[in-house]
Short mmCIF file of C-alpha atoms in Angstrom, two decimals:
data_model
loop_
_atom_site.label_atom_id
_atom_site.label_comp_id
_atom_site.label_asym_id
_atom_site.label_seq_id
_atom_site.Cartn_x
_atom_site.Cartn_y
_atom_site.Cartn_z
CA MET A 1 9.63 -25.51 47.57
CA GLY A 2 10.27 -24.41 43.89
CA ARG A 3 13.29 -22.29 42.66
CA LEU A 4 11.25 -19.23 42.08
CA SER A 5 9.70 -19.17 45.45
CA LEU A 6 13.10 -19.72 47.03
CA LEU A 7 14.27 -16.61 45.20
CA LEU A 8 11.18 -14.81 46.45
CA LEU A 9 12.09 -15.78 49.99
CA ALA A 10 15.60 -14.46 49.40
CA PHE A 11 14.13 -11.14 48.61
CA LEU A 12 12.40 -11.18 52.00
CA THR A 13 15.53 -12.12 53.97
CA PRO A 14 17.25 -8.86 55.12
CA GLY A 15 20.93 -8.91 53.88
CA ALA A 16 20.55 -12.09 51.85
CA ALA A 17 22.49 -12.25 48.65
CA ILE A 18 21.25 -13.94 45.57
CA PRO A 19 24.07 -16.00 43.93
CA VAL A 20 24.67 -15.11 40.31
CA PRO A 21 25.96 -17.86 37.84
CA PRO A 22 28.72 -16.74 35.50
CA ALA A 23 26.53 -17.14 32.38
CA LEU A 24 22.78 -16.46 32.23
CA ARG A 25 20.31 -17.61 29.85
CA VAL A 26 18.04 -15.24 27.98
CA PHE A 27 14.22 -15.41 28.30
CA SER A 28 10.96 -13.70 27.23
CA SER A 29 7.51 -13.67 25.60
CA LEU A 30 5.19 -11.28 23.83
CA HIS A 31 2.17 -10.92 26.01
CA LEU A 32 1.88 -14.05 28.02
CA SER A 33 3.62 -16.06 30.65
CA SER A 34 3.77 -19.77 31.28
CA SER A 35 4.97 -19.10 34.75
CA PHE A 36 1.87 -17.24 35.81
CA THR A 37 -1.04 -19.16 34.14
CA SER A 38 -3.44 -20.89 36.23
CA ARG A 39 -3.80 -24.66 36.81
CA PRO A 40 -6.79 -26.71 37.76
CA GLY A 41 -7.64 -26.70 41.48
CA ILE A 42 -6.81 -23.30 42.28
CA VAL A 43 -9.63 -21.51 44.21
CA MET A 44 -9.33 -17.79 43.80
CA ASN A 45 -11.05 -15.71 46.44
CA TYR A 46 -10.49 -11.99 46.37
CA SER A 47 -12.26 -8.61 47.26
CA ILE A 48 -12.54 -5.88 44.73
CA HIS A 49 -11.54 -2.26 45.69
CA TYR A 50 -11.03 1.17 43.92
CA PHE A 51 -8.39 3.72 44.66
CA GLU A 52 -8.61 7.40 43.45
CA GLN A 53 -5.60 8.12 41.25
CA LYS A 54 -4.54 11.18 39.44
CA VAL A 55 -5.00 11.27 35.69
CA ASP A 56 -1.55 12.95 35.32
CA HIS A 57 1.16 12.20 38.03
CA PHE A 58 3.72 14.39 36.38
CA GLY A 59 1.89 17.68 35.61
CA PHE A 60 0.61 20.30 37.92
CA ASN A 61 -2.18 21.90 35.75
CA THR A 62 -4.99 19.33 36.22
CA ASP A 63 -6.56 17.82 39.27
CA LYS A 64 -8.63 15.23 37.35
CA THR A 65 -8.78 11.73 39.06
CA PHE A 66 -10.14 8.44 38.06
CA LYS A 67 -10.87 5.09 39.99
CA GLN A 68 -8.20 2.34 39.58
CA ARG A 69 -9.63 -0.98 40.28
CA TYR A 70 -7.55 -3.54 42.30
CA LEU A 71 -8.09 -6.90 43.96
CA VAL A 72 -6.91 -8.20 47.26
CA ALA A 73 -6.65 -11.71 48.57
CA ASP A 74 -5.50 -11.98 52.17
CA LYS A 75 -6.40 -15.50 53.30
CA TYR A 76 -2.91 -16.41 54.04
CA TRP A 77 -1.42 -13.07 54.88
CA ARG A 78 0.08 -12.58 58.30
CA LYS A 79 0.84 -9.25 59.89
CA ASP A 80 3.84 -10.85 61.68
CA GLY A 81 6.32 -11.96 59.25
CA GLY A 82 4.18 -11.63 55.98
CA SER A 83 4.71 -9.99 52.70
CA ILE A 84 2.88 -8.29 49.83
CA LEU A 85 2.79 -9.75 46.31
CA PHE A 86 1.81 -7.10 43.99
CA TYR A 87 0.80 -8.00 40.48
CA THR A 88 1.63 -5.16 37.88
CA GLY A 89 -1.38 -5.33 35.79
CA ASN A 90 -1.05 -5.24 31.91
CA GLU A 91 -3.08 -4.81 28.96
CA GLY A 92 -6.43 -6.25 29.95
CA ASP A 93 -9.16 -6.81 32.60
CA ILE A 94 -7.59 -7.36 35.95
CA ILE A 95 -10.01 -10.03 37.03
CA TRP A 96 -9.18 -12.01 33.86
CA PHE A 97 -5.52 -11.84 34.68
CA CYS A 98 -6.14 -12.75 38.39
CA ASN A 99 -8.06 -15.80 37.30
CA ASN A 100 -5.30 -16.89 35.02
CA THR A 101 -2.50 -16.46 37.38
CA GLY A 102 -1.37 -19.54 39.28
CA PHE A 103 2.05 -18.89 40.63
CA MET A 104 1.17 -16.13 43.08
CA TRP A 105 -1.69 -18.16 44.59
CA ASP A 106 0.56 -21.20 44.77
CA VAL A 107 3.17 -19.37 47.09
CA ALA A 108 0.78 -17.26 48.91
CA GLU A 109 0.56 -19.52 52.05
CA GLU A 110 4.37 -20.23 51.97
CA LEU A 111 5.18 -16.40 51.99
CA LYS A 112 2.45 -15.50 54.36
CA ALA A 113 1.45 -13.09 51.55
CA MET A 114 -1.25 -10.72 50.78
CA LEU A 115 -1.91 -10.81 47.03
CA VAL A 116 -2.70 -7.47 45.40
CA PHE A 117 -3.70 -7.33 41.66
CA ALA A 118 -3.59 -3.77 40.15
CA GLU A 119 -5.30 -2.88 37.02
CA HIS A 120 -3.53 -0.99 34.35
CA ARG A 121 -4.90 2.45 33.52
CA TYR A 122 -7.12 2.39 30.31
CA TYR A 123 -7.83 -1.21 30.75
CA GLY A 124 -10.84 -3.15 32.30
CA GLN A 125 -12.69 -0.66 34.46
CA SER A 126 -9.90 1.73 35.14
CA LEU A 127 -10.68 4.32 32.51
CA PRO A 128 -9.47 7.89 33.22
CA PHE A 129 -12.14 9.46 31.14
CA GLY A 130 -14.88 6.81 31.14
CA VAL A 131 -16.39 6.03 27.76
CA ASN A 132 -14.34 8.84 26.31
CA SER A 133 -11.01 7.31 27.20
CA PHE A 134 -10.37 6.23 23.69
CA LYS A 135 -12.03 9.11 22.00
CA ASP A 136 -8.80 10.73 20.61
CA SER A 137 -5.12 11.18 21.33
CA ARG A 138 -5.73 14.05 23.70
CA HIS A 139 -7.76 11.76 26.00
CA LEU A 140 -5.13 8.93 25.40
CA ASN A 141 -2.28 11.10 26.19
CA PHE A 142 -1.84 9.62 29.74
CA LEU A 143 -1.69 6.00 28.60
CA THR A 144 1.98 5.44 29.29
CA SER A 145 4.09 2.90 31.21
CA GLU A 146 5.40 5.79 33.33
CA GLN A 147 1.87 6.76 34.54
CA ALA A 148 1.12 3.18 35.12
CA LEU A 149 4.15 2.75 37.46
CA ALA A 150 3.29 5.96 39.16
CA ASP A 151 -0.27 4.49 39.75
CA PHE A 152 1.37 1.39 41.31
CA ALA A 153 3.55 3.45 43.61
CA GLU A 154 0.66 5.44 44.85
CA LEU A 155 -1.57 2.40 45.32
CA ILE A 156 1.22 0.64 47.38
CA GLN A 157 1.58 3.83 49.47
CA HIS A 158 -2.19 3.88 50.03
CA LEU A 159 -2.18 0.08 50.99
CA LYS A 160 0.55 0.64 53.58
CA THR A 161 -0.94 3.57 55.12
CA THR A 162 -4.64 2.19 55.31
CA ILE A 163 -4.17 -1.56 56.21
CA PRO A 164 -3.10 -2.18 59.72
CA GLY A 165 0.22 -4.18 59.82
CA ALA A 166 1.07 -3.67 56.15
CA GLU A 167 3.11 -0.51 56.62
CA ASN A 168 6.50 -2.32 57.22
CA GLN A 169 5.97 -5.42 55.08
CA PRO A 170 8.16 -6.07 52.06
CA VAL A 171 6.48 -5.87 48.64
CA ILE A 172 7.50 -7.91 45.62
CA ALA A 173 6.38 -6.96 42.21
CA LEU A 174 5.27 -9.71 39.91
CA GLY A 175 3.96 -9.66 36.22
CA GLY A 176 3.98 -11.65 32.94
CA SER A 177 5.00 -10.31 29.45
CA TYR A 178 4.13 -6.51 29.44
CA GLY A 179 3.25 -6.97 33.04
CA GLY A 180 6.70 -8.60 33.49
CA MET A 181 8.33 -5.57 31.92
CA LEU A 182 6.50 -3.24 34.21
CA ALA A 183 7.39 -5.44 37.34
CA ALA A 184 11.04 -5.16 36.25
CA TRP A 185 10.84 -1.41 35.37
CA PHE A 186 8.98 -0.96 38.70
CA ARG A 187 11.96 -2.28 40.69
CA MET A 188 14.18 -0.16 38.61
CA LYS A 189 12.48 3.12 38.97
CA PHE A 190 10.97 2.56 42.65
CA PRO A 191 13.61 0.36 44.39
CA HIS A 192 12.39 1.95 47.71
CA MET A 193 8.79 0.61 47.04
CA VAL A 194 9.60 -3.04 46.27
CA VAL A 195 12.40 -5.23 47.43
CA GLY A 196 12.41 -7.30 44.25
CA ALA A 197 10.55 -8.35 41.07
CA LEU A 198 9.61 -11.40 39.27
CA ALA A 199 9.44 -10.65 35.62
CA ALA A 200 7.93 -13.58 33.70
CA SER A 201 8.51 -13.60 30.01
CA ALA A 202 9.31 -9.97 29.99
CA PRO A 203 10.71 -8.79 26.52
CA ILE A 204 12.53 -5.74 27.73
CA TRP A 205 15.12 -5.93 24.81
CA GLN A 206 12.40 -5.93 22.20
CA PHE A 207 13.14 -2.39 21.23
CA GLU A 208 15.15 -0.52 18.60
CA ASP A 209 17.93 -2.66 17.39
CA LEU A 210 18.75 -4.36 20.69
CA VAL A 211 18.20 -7.76 18.95
CA PRO A 212 17.44 -8.58 15.23
CA CYS A 213 13.73 -7.97 14.24
CA GLY A 214 13.26 -11.43 12.85
CA VAL A 215 14.30 -13.41 16.03
CA PHE A 216 10.86 -13.53 17.59
CA MET A 217 9.25 -15.25 14.49
CA GLU A 218 12.14 -17.58 14.11
CA ILE A 219 11.52 -18.87 17.70
CA VAL A 220 7.75 -19.22 16.94
CA THR A 221 8.84 -21.34 13.94
CA THR A 222 11.21 -23.42 16.09
CA ASP A 223 8.32 -24.20 18.40
CA PHE A 224 6.37 -25.71 15.56
CA LYS A 225 9.31 -27.44 13.95
CA LYS A 226 10.10 -29.14 17.27
CA SER A 227 6.37 -30.19 17.68
CA GLY A 228 5.87 -32.26 14.69
CA PRO A 229 7.54 -33.40 11.49
CA ASN A 230 7.16 -30.93 8.60
CA CYS A 231 4.72 -28.79 10.56
CA SER A 232 6.48 -25.49 10.01
CA GLU A 233 7.06 -26.31 6.41
CA SER A 234 3.39 -26.90 5.91
CA ILE A 235 2.57 -23.46 7.26
CA ARG A 236 5.33 -21.91 5.06
CA ARG A 237 3.85 -23.47 2.02
CA SER A 238 0.34 -22.46 2.89
CA TRP A 239 0.70 -18.80 2.03
CA ASP A 240 1.56 -19.43 -1.56
CA ALA A 241 -1.48 -21.99 -1.60
CA ILE A 242 -3.74 -19.29 -0.42
CA ASN A 243 -2.45 -16.82 -3.00
CA ARG A 244 -3.03 -19.30 -5.84
CA LEU A 245 -6.41 -20.34 -4.77
CA THR A 246 -7.77 -16.85 -4.27
CA ARG A 247 -6.86 -15.44 -7.71
CA THR A 248 -10.46 -16.11 -8.82
CA GLY A 249 -13.95 -15.53 -7.28
CA THR A 250 -14.48 -19.30 -7.29
CA GLY A 251 -11.44 -19.68 -5.30
CA LEU A 252 -12.46 -17.18 -2.79
CA HIS A 253 -15.71 -18.94 -2.38
CA TRP A 254 -14.07 -22.22 -1.96
CA LEU A 255 -11.52 -21.17 0.69
CA SER A 256 -14.19 -19.34 2.66
CA GLU A 257 -16.17 -22.55 2.76
CA ALA A 258 -13.09 -24.85 3.48
CA LEU A 259 -12.08 -22.59 6.34
CA HIS A 260 -15.75 -22.23 7.45
CA LEU A 261 -15.34 -18.35 7.82
CA CYS A 262 -18.16 -16.50 9.32
CA THR A 263 -17.77 -13.73 6.70
CA PRO A 264 -16.83 -14.86 3.08
CA LEU A 265 -13.71 -13.48 1.37
CA THR A 266 -14.49 -11.11 -1.45
CA ASN A 267 -11.33 -9.28 -2.41
CA PRO A 268 -7.54 -9.14 -2.11
CA ARG A 269 -7.72 -6.97 1.01
CA ASP A 270 -9.93 -9.82 2.70
CA VAL A 271 -7.27 -12.34 1.77
CA GLN A 272 -4.50 -10.22 3.36
CA HIS A 273 -6.56 -9.86 6.47
CA LEU A 274 -7.09 -13.67 6.55
CA LYS A 275 -3.31 -14.29 6.18
CA ASP A 276 -2.69 -11.83 9.03
CA TRP A 277 -5.32 -13.55 11.20
CA ILE A 278 -3.62 -16.98 10.48
CA SER A 279 -0.16 -15.67 11.25
CA GLU A 280 -1.39 -14.18 14.57
CA THR A 281 -2.97 -17.48 15.40
CA TRP A 282 0.30 -19.35 15.10
CA VAL A 283 2.05 -16.67 17.25
CA ASN A 284 -0.64 -16.95 19.91
CA LEU A 285 -0.23 -20.71 19.99
CA ALA A 286 3.38 -20.35 20.65
CA MET A 287 2.62 -18.01 23.56
CA VAL A 288 0.16 -20.59 25.16
CA ASP A 289 1.91 -23.75 24.40
CA TYR A 290 1.53 -24.88 28.03
CA PRO A 291 2.05 -28.47 29.25
CA TYR A 292 -1.55 -28.49 30.71
CA GLN A 293 -5.00 -27.58 29.53
CA SER A 294 -5.63 -23.72 29.71
CA ASN A 295 -8.49 -21.38 29.01
CA PHE A 296 -6.31 -18.10 28.79
CA LEU A 297 -6.58 -16.75 25.25
CA GLN A 298 -8.92 -19.77 24.21
CA PRO A 299 -9.78 -23.19 25.57
CA LEU A 300 -6.89 -25.32 24.63
CA PRO A 301 -5.54 -28.89 25.31
CA ALA A 302 -2.16 -29.43 26.80
CA TRP A 303 0.67 -28.81 24.49
CA PRO A 304 -1.71 -27.32 21.85
CA ILE A 305 1.14 -27.00 19.01
CA LYS A 306 1.68 -30.75 19.08
CA VAL A 307 -2.16 -31.27 18.57
CA VAL A 308 -2.12 -28.67 15.83
CA CYS A 309 0.97 -30.31 14.09
CA GLN A 310 -0.87 -33.69 13.89
CA TYR A 311 -2.77 -32.16 10.87
CA LEU A 312 0.27 -30.55 9.26
CA LYS A 313 2.53 -33.67 8.58
CA ASN A 314 2.65 -33.46 4.82
CA PRO A 315 3.53 -30.21 3.02
CA SER A 316 3.57 -31.81 -0.39
CA VAL A 317 -0.15 -32.42 -0.74
CA SER A 318 -2.29 -30.43 -3.22
CA ASP A 319 -3.13 -26.74 -2.40
CA SER A 320 -6.86 -27.64 -1.54
CA GLN A 321 -5.90 -30.49 0.69
CA LEU A 322 -3.13 -28.46 2.55
CA LEU A 323 -5.66 -25.64 3.25
CA GLN A 324 -8.24 -28.24 4.45
CA ASN A 325 -5.36 -29.39 6.99
CA ILE A 326 -4.81 -25.79 7.81
CA PHE A 327 -8.47 -25.50 8.86
CA GLN A 328 -8.21 -28.62 11.09
CA ALA A 329 -5.18 -26.95 12.72
CA LEU A 330 -6.94 -23.68 13.21
CA ASN A 331 -9.87 -25.43 14.57
CA VAL A 332 -7.74 -26.79 17.49
CA TYR A 333 -7.20 -23.01 18.63
CA TYR A 334 -10.61 -21.63 17.76
CA ASN A 335 -12.91 -24.47 18.42
CA TYR A 336 -11.35 -26.91 20.88
CA SER A 337 -14.51 -26.71 22.82
CA GLY A 338 -16.64 -27.77 19.90
CA GLN A 339 -19.07 -24.70 20.23
CA ALA A 340 -17.97 -22.49 17.47
CA ARG A 341 -20.16 -22.55 14.35
CA CYS A 342 -17.61 -20.72 12.18
CA LEU A 343 -14.34 -18.95 12.43
CA ASN A 344 -14.39 -15.23 12.88
CA ILE A 345 -11.06 -13.76 11.26
CA SER A 346 -11.69 -10.34 13.29
CA GLU A 347 -10.90 -12.16 16.64
CA THR A 348 -7.86 -14.07 17.67
CA SER A 349 -8.19 -14.03 21.48
CA THR A 350 -10.47 -13.10 24.43
CA LYS A 351 -12.13 -9.79 24.65
CA SER A 352 -10.59 -9.30 28.04
CA LEU A 353 -7.39 -8.32 26.35
CA GLY A 354 -7.39 -4.47 25.64
CA SER A 355 -6.35 -4.56 22.07
CA LEU A 356 -7.44 -0.98 21.45
CA GLY A 357 -5.27 0.34 24.28
CA TRP A 358 -2.31 -1.73 23.25
CA SER A 359 -2.55 -0.49 19.68
CA TYR A 360 -2.19 3.09 21.03
CA GLN A 361 0.71 2.02 23.25
CA ALA A 362 2.42 0.30 20.31
CA CYS A 363 2.09 3.60 18.43
CA THR A 364 3.68 5.72 21.05
CA GLU A 365 6.39 4.32 23.33
CA MET A 366 5.96 0.39 23.08
CA VAL A 367 7.57 0.23 19.62
CA MET A 368 8.60 -3.37 19.00
CA PRO A 369 10.15 -4.10 15.65
CA PHE A 370 9.07 -7.34 13.98
CA CYS A 371 10.06 -8.87 10.56
CA THR A 372 10.04 -12.15 8.51
CA ASN A 373 11.86 -13.40 5.62
CA GLY A 374 10.09 -16.66 4.81
CA ILE A 375 13.43 -18.61 4.98
CA ASP A 376 14.46 -18.51 8.61
CA ASP A 377 10.84 -18.62 9.70
CA MET A 378 7.48 -19.94 8.38
CA PHE A 379 5.83 -16.73 7.61
CA GLU A 380 5.33 -14.56 4.42
CA PRO A 381 8.20 -12.07 4.05
CA ASN A 382 7.56 -8.94 5.74
CA SER A 383 10.14 -6.20 6.37
CA TRP A 384 10.14 -3.66 9.27
CA ASP A 385 9.65 -0.15 8.03
CA LEU A 386 9.41 2.47 10.69
CA GLN A 387 8.16 5.12 8.44
CA VAL A 388 5.35 3.01 7.13
CA PHE A 389 4.49 2.00 10.60
CA SER A 390 4.65 5.75 11.74
CA ASP A 391 2.28 6.72 9.07
CA GLU A 392 -0.24 4.03 9.91
CA CYS A 393 -0.01 5.12 13.53
CA PHE A 394 -0.62 8.73 12.47
CA ARG A 395 -3.57 7.59 10.39
CA GLN A 396 -5.13 5.62 13.23
CA TRP A 397 -4.34 7.77 16.09
CA GLY A 398 -2.96 11.14 15.11
CA VAL A 399 0.37 10.28 16.87
CA ARG A 400 3.93 9.21 15.65
CA PRO A 401 5.95 6.68 17.58
CA ARG A 402 9.08 7.46 19.61
CA PRO A 403 11.06 4.24 19.04
CA SER A 404 14.04 5.19 21.46
CA TRP A 405 12.07 6.45 24.33
CA ILE A 406 11.88 3.07 26.26
CA THR A 407 15.51 2.43 26.01
CA ASP A 408 16.26 6.02 27.00
CA LEU A 409 13.84 5.75 29.92
CA TYR A 410 14.64 2.28 31.26
CA GLY A 411 18.29 1.69 29.96
CA GLY A 412 18.02 -0.92 27.32
CA ARG A 413 20.97 -3.19 27.90
CA ASN A 414 22.57 -0.79 30.50
CA ILE A 415 20.84 -1.83 33.58
CA SER A 416 23.61 -3.73 35.51
CA SER A 417 23.20 -1.33 38.41
CA HIS A 418 19.74 -2.88 39.30
CA THR A 419 19.37 -5.84 41.71
CA ASN A 420 16.85 -8.35 42.86
CA ILE A 421 15.04 -8.89 39.61
CA VAL A 422 14.35 -12.46 38.44
CA PHE A 423 13.49 -12.98 34.83
CA SER A 424 11.72 -16.49 34.38
CA SER A 425 10.55 -18.12 31.19
CA SER A 426 9.89 -21.40 29.32
CA THR A 427 12.54 -22.91 27.08
CA GLN A 428 9.91 -22.79 24.30
CA ASP A 429 8.97 -18.99 24.83
CA SER A 430 8.70 -17.08 21.76
CA ASN A 431 10.21 -14.00 23.31
CA LEU A 432 13.32 -15.96 24.43
CA ALA A 433 15.68 -13.59 22.52
CA PHE A 434 14.37 -10.34 24.03
CA MET A 435 15.03 -10.96 27.73
CA MET A 436 18.10 -9.72 29.34
CA SER A 437 21.23 -11.79 30.43
CA SER A 438 23.17 -9.25 32.44
CA PRO A 439 25.16 -11.01 35.14
CA ALA A 440 23.44 -8.76 37.66
CA PHE A 441 20.32 -10.79 37.44
CA ARG A 442 19.12 -14.34 37.92
CA SER A 443 17.22 -16.19 35.34
CA GLU A 444 15.13 -19.27 35.70
CA GLU A 445 13.37 -21.52 33.31
CA CYS A 446 10.25 -23.66 33.73
CA CYS A 447 7.71 -25.74 31.88
CA SER A 448 9.97 -27.37 29.30
CA GLU A 449 9.01 -30.76 28.36
#
């Protein structure tokens, strides 16, 4: 029996106390969790259901509703001594998350558990206003973590009153990354609904100035530095190489061909977009650097950063050779299957992730500062400027962010009164610095080599 499943069993034992060590490690990751990703051989059988939810749980002047999708797997569930593991869905299609979630399926038989995967409002098929859900900020006004938590609470109440035998069964919330944050916050805000929470790679401190804005990218850089000699240095030098080569039309054409881009570069704006796309690729690799083959964001080999770094051993080669090496590294992420005919710089991950909805959330309450300096990390220098970010949000969505709302709502670092929340992560997790280390909580680490 694994350490995490032992902790879940402790949640299910009346009166059991979870021992807390004197010093705890800090964990976290941006959008993904190595603790929850699937492994070969897991057969996932579930039924699909819909539940009528209020569009607005906190107002009284509208009776509009929408259908929230959720999945149920009850093969190992037992009415006598069983439990309910409730996945707090995050920013994407719930079937995609379900099919890429291993841990819950692993422990279902052991815990005699019913598995429930709840889709987050505004993602997948759970659209409050159908095709108009993203029409404008008025329709998006109900896309908040608070409304999502209320959806989860209403759904659990529905399950307990409609499924014979479920009424008195303990519920444990589980989630990864943003879903992990929701799992932790759900336990904090609705302790009467769930006996505990497993928050995998949940960056609950990634707000305001709770941690320095550059830490995330420094950890990403460390992942690459540890995975191959000179790997991070090759990436650091590639930005100037791109800048030098793209000063002329000939250079733009050459680089477009060298990187096998689907759309050729034609101007400085395209070049900046290219560099942003490459940066996001390195970040994504850090978040899916699993010790086994996976198919989460992209089909990837085991320890993909090590594979990438095989092509980035020498940072002292010519600009053209360095960028040809960068192409080989990018090809590991975008074409491991060998089926891509060209690289599309408009995409970095599966369409199952709801990037549009997350963009709005990031512009309202999920305001997470990031910055780089090119010295302590391998990226181009980029400072965090809240005003610039706010102006961009207003241009795109007609809203301005509230950077302190999440810490006001959920407590920031002041959460020691909450209990039975497990924060888990990998030692290579790029969100390592953003997870809490209060002595009121238990942390576990996994998947380190």
